[in-house]
Coordinates of C-alpha atoms and ligand atoms in Angstrom, one line a residue:
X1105 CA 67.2 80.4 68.5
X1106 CA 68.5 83.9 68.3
X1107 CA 71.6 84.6 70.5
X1108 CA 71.2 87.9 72.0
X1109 CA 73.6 90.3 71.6
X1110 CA 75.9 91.7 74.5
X1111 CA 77.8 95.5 74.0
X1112 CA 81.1 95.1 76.0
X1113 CA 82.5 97.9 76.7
X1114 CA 86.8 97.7 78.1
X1115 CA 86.1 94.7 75.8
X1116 CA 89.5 94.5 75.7
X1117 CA 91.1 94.4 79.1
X1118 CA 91.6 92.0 81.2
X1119 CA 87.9 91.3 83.0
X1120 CA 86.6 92.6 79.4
X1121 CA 88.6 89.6 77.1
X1122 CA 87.7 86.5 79.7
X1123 CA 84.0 87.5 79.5
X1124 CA 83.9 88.2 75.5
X1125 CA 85.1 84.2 75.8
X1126 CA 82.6 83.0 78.6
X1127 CA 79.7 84.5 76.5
X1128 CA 80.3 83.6 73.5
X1129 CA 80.8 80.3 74.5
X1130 CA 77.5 80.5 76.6
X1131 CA 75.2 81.1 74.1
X1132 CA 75.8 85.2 73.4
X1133 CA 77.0 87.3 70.4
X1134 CA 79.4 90.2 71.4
X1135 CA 80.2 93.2 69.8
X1136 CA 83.1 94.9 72.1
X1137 CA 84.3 98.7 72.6
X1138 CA 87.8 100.0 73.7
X1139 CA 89.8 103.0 73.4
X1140 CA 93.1 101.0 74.0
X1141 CA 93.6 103.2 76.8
X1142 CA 94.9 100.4 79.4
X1143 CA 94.6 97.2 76.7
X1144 CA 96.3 96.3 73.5
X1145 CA 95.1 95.7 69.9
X1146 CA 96.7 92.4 70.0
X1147 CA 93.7 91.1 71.9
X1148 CA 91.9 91.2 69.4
X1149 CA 93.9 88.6 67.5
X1150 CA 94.2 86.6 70.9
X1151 CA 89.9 86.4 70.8
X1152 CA 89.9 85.4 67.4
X1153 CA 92.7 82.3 67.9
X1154 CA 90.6 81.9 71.1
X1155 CA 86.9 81.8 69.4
X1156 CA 87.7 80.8 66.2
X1157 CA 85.9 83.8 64.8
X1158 CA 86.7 87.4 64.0
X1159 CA 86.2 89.7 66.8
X1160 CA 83.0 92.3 66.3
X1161 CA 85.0 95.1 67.4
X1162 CA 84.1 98.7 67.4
X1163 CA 87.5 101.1 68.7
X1164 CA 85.3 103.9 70.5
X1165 CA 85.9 106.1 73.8
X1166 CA 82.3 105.6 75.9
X1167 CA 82.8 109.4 76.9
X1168 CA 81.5 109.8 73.2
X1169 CA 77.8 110.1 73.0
X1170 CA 78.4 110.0 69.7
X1171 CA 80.2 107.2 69.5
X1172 CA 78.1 105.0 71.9
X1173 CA 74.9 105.7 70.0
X1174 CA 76.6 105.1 67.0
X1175 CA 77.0 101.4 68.4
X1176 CA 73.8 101.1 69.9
X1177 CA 70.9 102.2 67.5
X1178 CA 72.6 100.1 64.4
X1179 CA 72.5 96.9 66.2
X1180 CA 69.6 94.9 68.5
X1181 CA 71.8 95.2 71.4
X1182 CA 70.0 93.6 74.2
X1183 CA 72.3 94.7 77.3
X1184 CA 75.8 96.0 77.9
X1185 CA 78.2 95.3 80.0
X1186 CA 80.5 98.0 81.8
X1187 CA 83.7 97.4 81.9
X1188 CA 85.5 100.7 80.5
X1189 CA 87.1 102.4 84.1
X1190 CA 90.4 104.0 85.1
X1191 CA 91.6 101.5 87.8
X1192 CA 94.7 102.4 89.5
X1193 CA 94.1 103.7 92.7
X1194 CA 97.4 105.7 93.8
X1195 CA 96.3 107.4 90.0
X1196 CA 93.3 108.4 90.9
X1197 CA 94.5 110.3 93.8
X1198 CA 96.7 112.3 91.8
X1199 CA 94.6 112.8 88.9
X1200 CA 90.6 112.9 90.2
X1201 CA 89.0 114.6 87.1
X1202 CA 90.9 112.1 84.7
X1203 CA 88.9 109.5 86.8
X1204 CA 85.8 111.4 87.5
X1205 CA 85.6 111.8 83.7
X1206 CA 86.4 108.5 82.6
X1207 CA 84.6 106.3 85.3
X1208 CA 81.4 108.6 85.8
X1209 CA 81.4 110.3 82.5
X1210 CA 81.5 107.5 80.4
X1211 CA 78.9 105.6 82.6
X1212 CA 76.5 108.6 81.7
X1213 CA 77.1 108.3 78.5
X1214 CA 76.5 104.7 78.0
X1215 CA 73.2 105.1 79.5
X1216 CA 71.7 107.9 77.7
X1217 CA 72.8 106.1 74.5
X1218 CA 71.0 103.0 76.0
X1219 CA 67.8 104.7 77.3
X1220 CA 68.0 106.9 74.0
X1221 CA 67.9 103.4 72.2
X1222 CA 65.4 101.3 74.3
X1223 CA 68.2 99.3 75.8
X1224 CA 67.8 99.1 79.2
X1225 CA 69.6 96.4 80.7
X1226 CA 73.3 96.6 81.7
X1227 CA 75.8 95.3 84.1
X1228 CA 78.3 97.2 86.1
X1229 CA 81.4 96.6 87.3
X1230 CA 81.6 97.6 90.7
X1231 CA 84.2 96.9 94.1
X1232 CA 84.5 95.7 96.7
X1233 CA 86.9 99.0 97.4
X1234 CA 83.2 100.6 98.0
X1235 CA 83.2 99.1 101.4
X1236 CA 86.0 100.9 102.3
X1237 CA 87.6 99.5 105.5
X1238 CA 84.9 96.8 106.5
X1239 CA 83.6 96.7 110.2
X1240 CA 82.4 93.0 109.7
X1241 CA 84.1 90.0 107.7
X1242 CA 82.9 88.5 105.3
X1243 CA 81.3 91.2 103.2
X1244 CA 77.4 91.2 103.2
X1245 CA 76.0 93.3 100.0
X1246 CA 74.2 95.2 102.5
X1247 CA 77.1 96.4 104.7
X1248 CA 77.8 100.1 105.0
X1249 CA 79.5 102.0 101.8
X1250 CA 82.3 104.6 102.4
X1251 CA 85.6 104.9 100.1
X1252 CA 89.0 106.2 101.0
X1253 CA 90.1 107.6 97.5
X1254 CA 88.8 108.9 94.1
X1255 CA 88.4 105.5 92.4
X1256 CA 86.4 104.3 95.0
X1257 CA 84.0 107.0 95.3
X1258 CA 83.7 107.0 91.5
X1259 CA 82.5 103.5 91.8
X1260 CA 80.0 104.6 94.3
X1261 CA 79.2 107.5 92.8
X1262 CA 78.1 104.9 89.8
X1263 CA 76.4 103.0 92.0
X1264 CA 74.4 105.6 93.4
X1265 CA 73.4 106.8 90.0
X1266 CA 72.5 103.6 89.0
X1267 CA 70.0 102.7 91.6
X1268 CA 68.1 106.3 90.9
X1269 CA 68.2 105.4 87.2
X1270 CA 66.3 102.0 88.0
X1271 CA 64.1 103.4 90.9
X1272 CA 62.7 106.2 88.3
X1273 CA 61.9 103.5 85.6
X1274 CA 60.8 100.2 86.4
X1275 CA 61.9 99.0 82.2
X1276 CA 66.0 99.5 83.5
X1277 CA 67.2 95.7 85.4
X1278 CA 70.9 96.5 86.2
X1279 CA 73.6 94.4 88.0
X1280 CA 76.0 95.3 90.1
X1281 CA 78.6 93.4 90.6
X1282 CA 81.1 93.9 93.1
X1283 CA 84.2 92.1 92.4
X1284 CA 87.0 91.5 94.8
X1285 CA 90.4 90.8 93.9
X1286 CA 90.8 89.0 90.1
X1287 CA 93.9 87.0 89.1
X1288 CA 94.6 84.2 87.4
X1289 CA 94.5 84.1 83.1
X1290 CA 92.6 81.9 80.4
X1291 CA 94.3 78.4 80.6
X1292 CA 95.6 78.8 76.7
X1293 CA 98.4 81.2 78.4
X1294 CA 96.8 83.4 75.6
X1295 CA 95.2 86.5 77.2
X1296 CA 95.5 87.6 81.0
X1297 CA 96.3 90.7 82.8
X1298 CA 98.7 93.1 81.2
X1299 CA 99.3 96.0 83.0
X1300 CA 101.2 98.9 81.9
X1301 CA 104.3 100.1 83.8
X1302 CA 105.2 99.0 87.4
X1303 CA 102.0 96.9 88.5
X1304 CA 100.0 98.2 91.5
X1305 CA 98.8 94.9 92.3
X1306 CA 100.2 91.7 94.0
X1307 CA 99.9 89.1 91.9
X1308 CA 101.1 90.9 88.5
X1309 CA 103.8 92.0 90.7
X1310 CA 104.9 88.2 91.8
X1311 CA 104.6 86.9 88.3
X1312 CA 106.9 89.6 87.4
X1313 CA 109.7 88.9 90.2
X1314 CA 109.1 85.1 89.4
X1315 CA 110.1 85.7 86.2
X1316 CA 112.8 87.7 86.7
X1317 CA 111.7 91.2 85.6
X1318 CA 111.9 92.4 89.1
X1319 CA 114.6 91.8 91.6
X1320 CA 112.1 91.3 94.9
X1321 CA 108.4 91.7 96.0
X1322 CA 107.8 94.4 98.4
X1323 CA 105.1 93.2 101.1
X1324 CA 103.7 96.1 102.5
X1325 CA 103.8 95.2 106.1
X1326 CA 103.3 92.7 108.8
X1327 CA 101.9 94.2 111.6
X1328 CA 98.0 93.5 110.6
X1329 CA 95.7 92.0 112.8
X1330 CA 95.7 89.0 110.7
X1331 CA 97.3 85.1 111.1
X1332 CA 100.6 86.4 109.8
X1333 CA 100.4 89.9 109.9
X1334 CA 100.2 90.4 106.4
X1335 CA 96.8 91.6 103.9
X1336 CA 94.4 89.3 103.7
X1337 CA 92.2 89.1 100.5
X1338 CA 89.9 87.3 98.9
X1339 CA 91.3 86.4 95.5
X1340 CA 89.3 85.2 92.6
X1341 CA 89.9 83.4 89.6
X1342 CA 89.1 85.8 86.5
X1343 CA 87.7 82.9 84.8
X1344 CA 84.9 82.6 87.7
X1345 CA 84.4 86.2 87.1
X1346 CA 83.5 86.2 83.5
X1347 CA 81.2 82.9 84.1
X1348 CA 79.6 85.2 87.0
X1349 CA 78.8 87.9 84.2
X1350 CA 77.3 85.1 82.2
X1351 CA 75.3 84.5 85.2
X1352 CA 74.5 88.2 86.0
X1353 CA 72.9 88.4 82.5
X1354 CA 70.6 85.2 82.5
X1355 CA 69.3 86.5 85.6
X1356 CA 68.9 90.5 84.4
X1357 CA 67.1 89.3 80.6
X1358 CA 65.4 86.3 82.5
X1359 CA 63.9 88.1 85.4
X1360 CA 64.0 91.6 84.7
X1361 CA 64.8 92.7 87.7
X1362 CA 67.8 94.0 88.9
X1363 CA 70.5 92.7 91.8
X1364 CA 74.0 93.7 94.0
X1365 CA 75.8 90.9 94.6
X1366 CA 79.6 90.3 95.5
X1367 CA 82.0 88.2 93.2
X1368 CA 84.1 86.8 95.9
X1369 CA 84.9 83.3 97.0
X1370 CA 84.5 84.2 100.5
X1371 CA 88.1 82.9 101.1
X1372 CA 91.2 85.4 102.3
X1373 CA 94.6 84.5 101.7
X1374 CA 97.2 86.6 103.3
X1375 CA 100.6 88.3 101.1
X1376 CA 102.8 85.3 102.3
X1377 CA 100.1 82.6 101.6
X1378 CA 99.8 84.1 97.9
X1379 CA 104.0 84.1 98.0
X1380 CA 103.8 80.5 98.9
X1381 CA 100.9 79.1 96.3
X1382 CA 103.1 80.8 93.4
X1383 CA 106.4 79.4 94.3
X1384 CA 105.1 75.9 94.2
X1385 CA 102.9 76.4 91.3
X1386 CA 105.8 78.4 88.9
X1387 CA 108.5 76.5 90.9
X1388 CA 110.2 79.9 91.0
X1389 CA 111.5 81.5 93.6
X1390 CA 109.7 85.1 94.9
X1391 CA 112.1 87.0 97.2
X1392 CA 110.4 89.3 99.0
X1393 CA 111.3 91.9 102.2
X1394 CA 108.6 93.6 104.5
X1395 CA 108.7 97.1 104.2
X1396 CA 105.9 99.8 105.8
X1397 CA 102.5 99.6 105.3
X1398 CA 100.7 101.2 102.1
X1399 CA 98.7 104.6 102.9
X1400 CA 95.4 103.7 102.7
X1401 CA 95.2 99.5 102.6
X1402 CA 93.2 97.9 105.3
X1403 CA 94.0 94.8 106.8
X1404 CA 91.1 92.0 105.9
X1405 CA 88.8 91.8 103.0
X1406 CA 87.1 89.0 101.7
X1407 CA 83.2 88.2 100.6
X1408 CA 80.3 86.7 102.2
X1409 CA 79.2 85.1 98.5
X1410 CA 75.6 84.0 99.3
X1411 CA 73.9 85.9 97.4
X1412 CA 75.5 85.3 94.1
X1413 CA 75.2 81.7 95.3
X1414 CA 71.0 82.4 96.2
X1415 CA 70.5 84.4 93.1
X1416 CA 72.8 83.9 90.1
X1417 CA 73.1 80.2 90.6
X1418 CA 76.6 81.0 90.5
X1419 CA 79.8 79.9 93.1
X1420 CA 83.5 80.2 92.2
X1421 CA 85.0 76.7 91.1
X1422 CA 88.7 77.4 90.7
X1423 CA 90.8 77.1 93.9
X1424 CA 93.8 78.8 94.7
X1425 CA 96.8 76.7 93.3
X1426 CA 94.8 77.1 89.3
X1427 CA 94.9 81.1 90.1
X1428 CA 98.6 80.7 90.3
X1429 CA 99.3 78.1 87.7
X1430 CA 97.0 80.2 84.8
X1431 CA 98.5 83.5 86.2
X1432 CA 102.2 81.7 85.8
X1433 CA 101.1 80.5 82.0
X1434 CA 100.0 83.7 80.9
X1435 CA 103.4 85.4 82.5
X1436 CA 106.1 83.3 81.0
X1437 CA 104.4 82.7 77.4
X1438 CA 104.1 86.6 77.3
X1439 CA 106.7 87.8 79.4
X1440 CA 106.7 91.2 78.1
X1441 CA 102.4 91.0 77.9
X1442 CA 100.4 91.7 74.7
X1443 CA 103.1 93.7 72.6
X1444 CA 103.4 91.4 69.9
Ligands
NAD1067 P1 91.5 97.0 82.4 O1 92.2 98.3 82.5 O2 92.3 95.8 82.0 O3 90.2 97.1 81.4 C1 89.5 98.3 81.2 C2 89.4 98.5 79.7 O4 88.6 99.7 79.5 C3 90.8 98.7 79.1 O5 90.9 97.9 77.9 C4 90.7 100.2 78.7 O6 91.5 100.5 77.5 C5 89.2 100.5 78.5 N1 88.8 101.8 78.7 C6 89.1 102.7 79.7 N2 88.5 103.9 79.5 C7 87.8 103.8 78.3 C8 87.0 104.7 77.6 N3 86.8 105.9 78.0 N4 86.5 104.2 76.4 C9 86.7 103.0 76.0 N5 87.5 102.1 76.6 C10 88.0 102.5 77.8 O7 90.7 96.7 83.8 P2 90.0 95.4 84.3 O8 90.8 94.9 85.4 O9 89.6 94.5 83.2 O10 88.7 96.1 85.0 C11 87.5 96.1 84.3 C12 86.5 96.8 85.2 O11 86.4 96.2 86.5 C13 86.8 98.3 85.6 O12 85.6 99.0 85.6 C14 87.4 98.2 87.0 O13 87.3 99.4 87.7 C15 86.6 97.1 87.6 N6 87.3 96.3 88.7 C16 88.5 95.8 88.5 C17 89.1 95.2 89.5 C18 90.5 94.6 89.4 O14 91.2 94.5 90.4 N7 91.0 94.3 88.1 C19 88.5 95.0 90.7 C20 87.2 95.6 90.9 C21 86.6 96.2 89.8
WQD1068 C1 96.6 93.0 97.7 C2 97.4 92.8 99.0 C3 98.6 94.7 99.7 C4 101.2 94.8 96.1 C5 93.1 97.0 94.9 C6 92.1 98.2 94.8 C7 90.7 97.7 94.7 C8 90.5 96.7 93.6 C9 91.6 95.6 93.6 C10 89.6 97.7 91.7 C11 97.3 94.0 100.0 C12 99.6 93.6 99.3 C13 100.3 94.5 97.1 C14 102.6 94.7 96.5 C15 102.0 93.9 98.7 N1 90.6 97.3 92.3 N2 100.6 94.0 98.3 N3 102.9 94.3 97.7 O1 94.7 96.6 97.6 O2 93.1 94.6 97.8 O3 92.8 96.2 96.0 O4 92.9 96.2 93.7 O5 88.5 97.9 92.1 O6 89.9 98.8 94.6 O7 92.3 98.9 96.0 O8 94.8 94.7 95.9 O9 96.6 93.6 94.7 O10 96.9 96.0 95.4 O11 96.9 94.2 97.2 O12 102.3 93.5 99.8 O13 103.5 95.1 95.7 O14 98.8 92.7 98.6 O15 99.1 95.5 100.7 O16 97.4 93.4 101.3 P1 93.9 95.6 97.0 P2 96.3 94.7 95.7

């Protein structure tokens, strides 16, 4: 049997290198695009100690339409997955076009390279930031969409566009797939999240003060309506996520039809319960002090996952305390991340 073949695009970034894994090993030939803007080369060699075979890896900006048809017409490329994005939110703020460019640009791209090529079937990768500060917990797919900052609305925007791109032509079956709030690493300790600079999120953030990088967490406020007065989210192993993607594209090539579904395990843990899991899975010690809240972060956030569950066949196995342990791997084998 012919395996079909998948376009990656961010194919090297974090979601991007746990779901090159999860589809080759499901039955799926990948050819991946990055521009290393946010990843390194030195994934590359990860995937191939990883797979066992050489990485089919094209280095190629989406924004080029060039480029992106370039990839498509020469190869029977039977769906992409979009992954390529800008992600950091305080960034975005600062710097709209850069993401308005990157995020919506490079989705337009993609697509008229696809629909120029016959190749109509893609997933997204959406937010949940495109709920903006919920009214109801846990998040139903169909509850209302607002965003509080450039990133977000670039994601909506890319949602929007999406749906008008399937609702004009019944050939397109997209995903989109709202993910919450990924951690965790491969269990090899060989690829994971690498981000550039100070990290913007919590767990890179506590694997860094856990391994002594950083002198002390900051945990942005206390005074939430929540158990212990600190964020609650709903955090989610990045191995689940890629299997979810796996999922995501049995059901777009099997059905032909497209879905939005969350990628959540309908769980919230709060700043201090994510503290605690890593201390007693590292057995290193995260100091931490409370300081204000962040402009702009909302108290609760986590998924109601049914759907996925309904649809995709697919539920997140890994629990809390293998987040932690895989993040922890990935951290101290790499302490200084990909640069080899
Ligand atoms: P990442 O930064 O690790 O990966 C994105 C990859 O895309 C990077 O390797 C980067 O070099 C590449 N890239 C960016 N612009 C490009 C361009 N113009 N051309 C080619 N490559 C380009 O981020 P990630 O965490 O793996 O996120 C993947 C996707 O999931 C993004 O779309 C992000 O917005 C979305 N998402 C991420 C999270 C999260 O918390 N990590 C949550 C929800 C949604
Ligand atoms: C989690 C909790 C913080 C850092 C962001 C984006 C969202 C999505 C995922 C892409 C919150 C607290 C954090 C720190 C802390 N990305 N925190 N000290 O804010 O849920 O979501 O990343 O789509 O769009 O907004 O994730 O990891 O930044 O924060 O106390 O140094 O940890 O206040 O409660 P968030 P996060």
């Amino acid at each position: 049997m012919t395996r079909p073949l998948i376009l990656l695009t961010g194919a090297t970034g974090y979601i991007g290198s746990h779901t090159w894994l999860a589809l080759l090993a499901s039955g799926f030939d990948v050819v991946g695009v990055d521009n290393f803007s946010n990843s390194s080369r030195e994934t590359l060699n990860r995937l191939h100690r990883l797979s066992g075979q050489t990485p089919d890896f094209v280095e190629a900006d989406v924004c080029s339409a060039a480029a992106m048809d370039a990839v498509i017409r020469g190869r029977r490329v039977a769906a992409a997955v979009h992954f390529a994005a800008f992600k950091a939110v305080g960034e975005s703020a600062s710097q709209p076009l850069a993401y308005y460019a990157n995020n919506v640009g490079g989705l337009l791209t993609l697509c008229q390279a696809m629909q120029a090529n016959d190749c109509k079937t893609l997933v997204f990768s959406s937010s949940a930031t495109v709920y903006g500060n919920p009214q109801q917990l846990p998040i139903r797919e169909d509850a209302p969409l607002s965003t509080t900052n450039p990133y977000g609305a670039s994601k909506l925007i890319s949602e929007n566009m999406l749906r008008d791109v399937e609702q004009a032509d019944a050939a397109w079956a997209i995903a989109l797939l709202r993910y919450f709030n990924p951690v965790g690493a491969h269990e090899s300790g060989l690829i994971g999240e690498d981000p550039r600079g100070t990290p913007n999120n919590l767990m890179p953030y506590i694997t860094q003060v856990a391994v002594g990088q950083r002198a002390r967490l900051q945990v942005f406020g206390n005074d939430y309506d929540t158990p212990d007065g600190t964020g609650v989210r709903d955090y989610i192993h990045v191995l689940d996520l890629a299997d979810g993607h796996v999922q995501a594209l049995r059901y777009l090539l099997g059905q032909r039809r497209g879905i939005t579904a969350n990628l959540g395990t309908g769980v919230g843990y709060s700043v201090l319960e994510m503290v605690r899991a890593f201390e007693q899975a590292s057995g290193h010690p995260v100091p931490f002090e409370i300081v204000a809240r962040r402009p702009g972060d909302i108290g609760a956030c986590y998924a109601d996952p049914s759907r996925a569950r309904e649809m995709l066949g697919w539920t997140a196995q890994r629990g809390l305390a293998a987040m932690c342990a895989d993040s922890w791997r990935w951290q101290s084998q790499n302490p200084h991340g990909m640069a080899p």
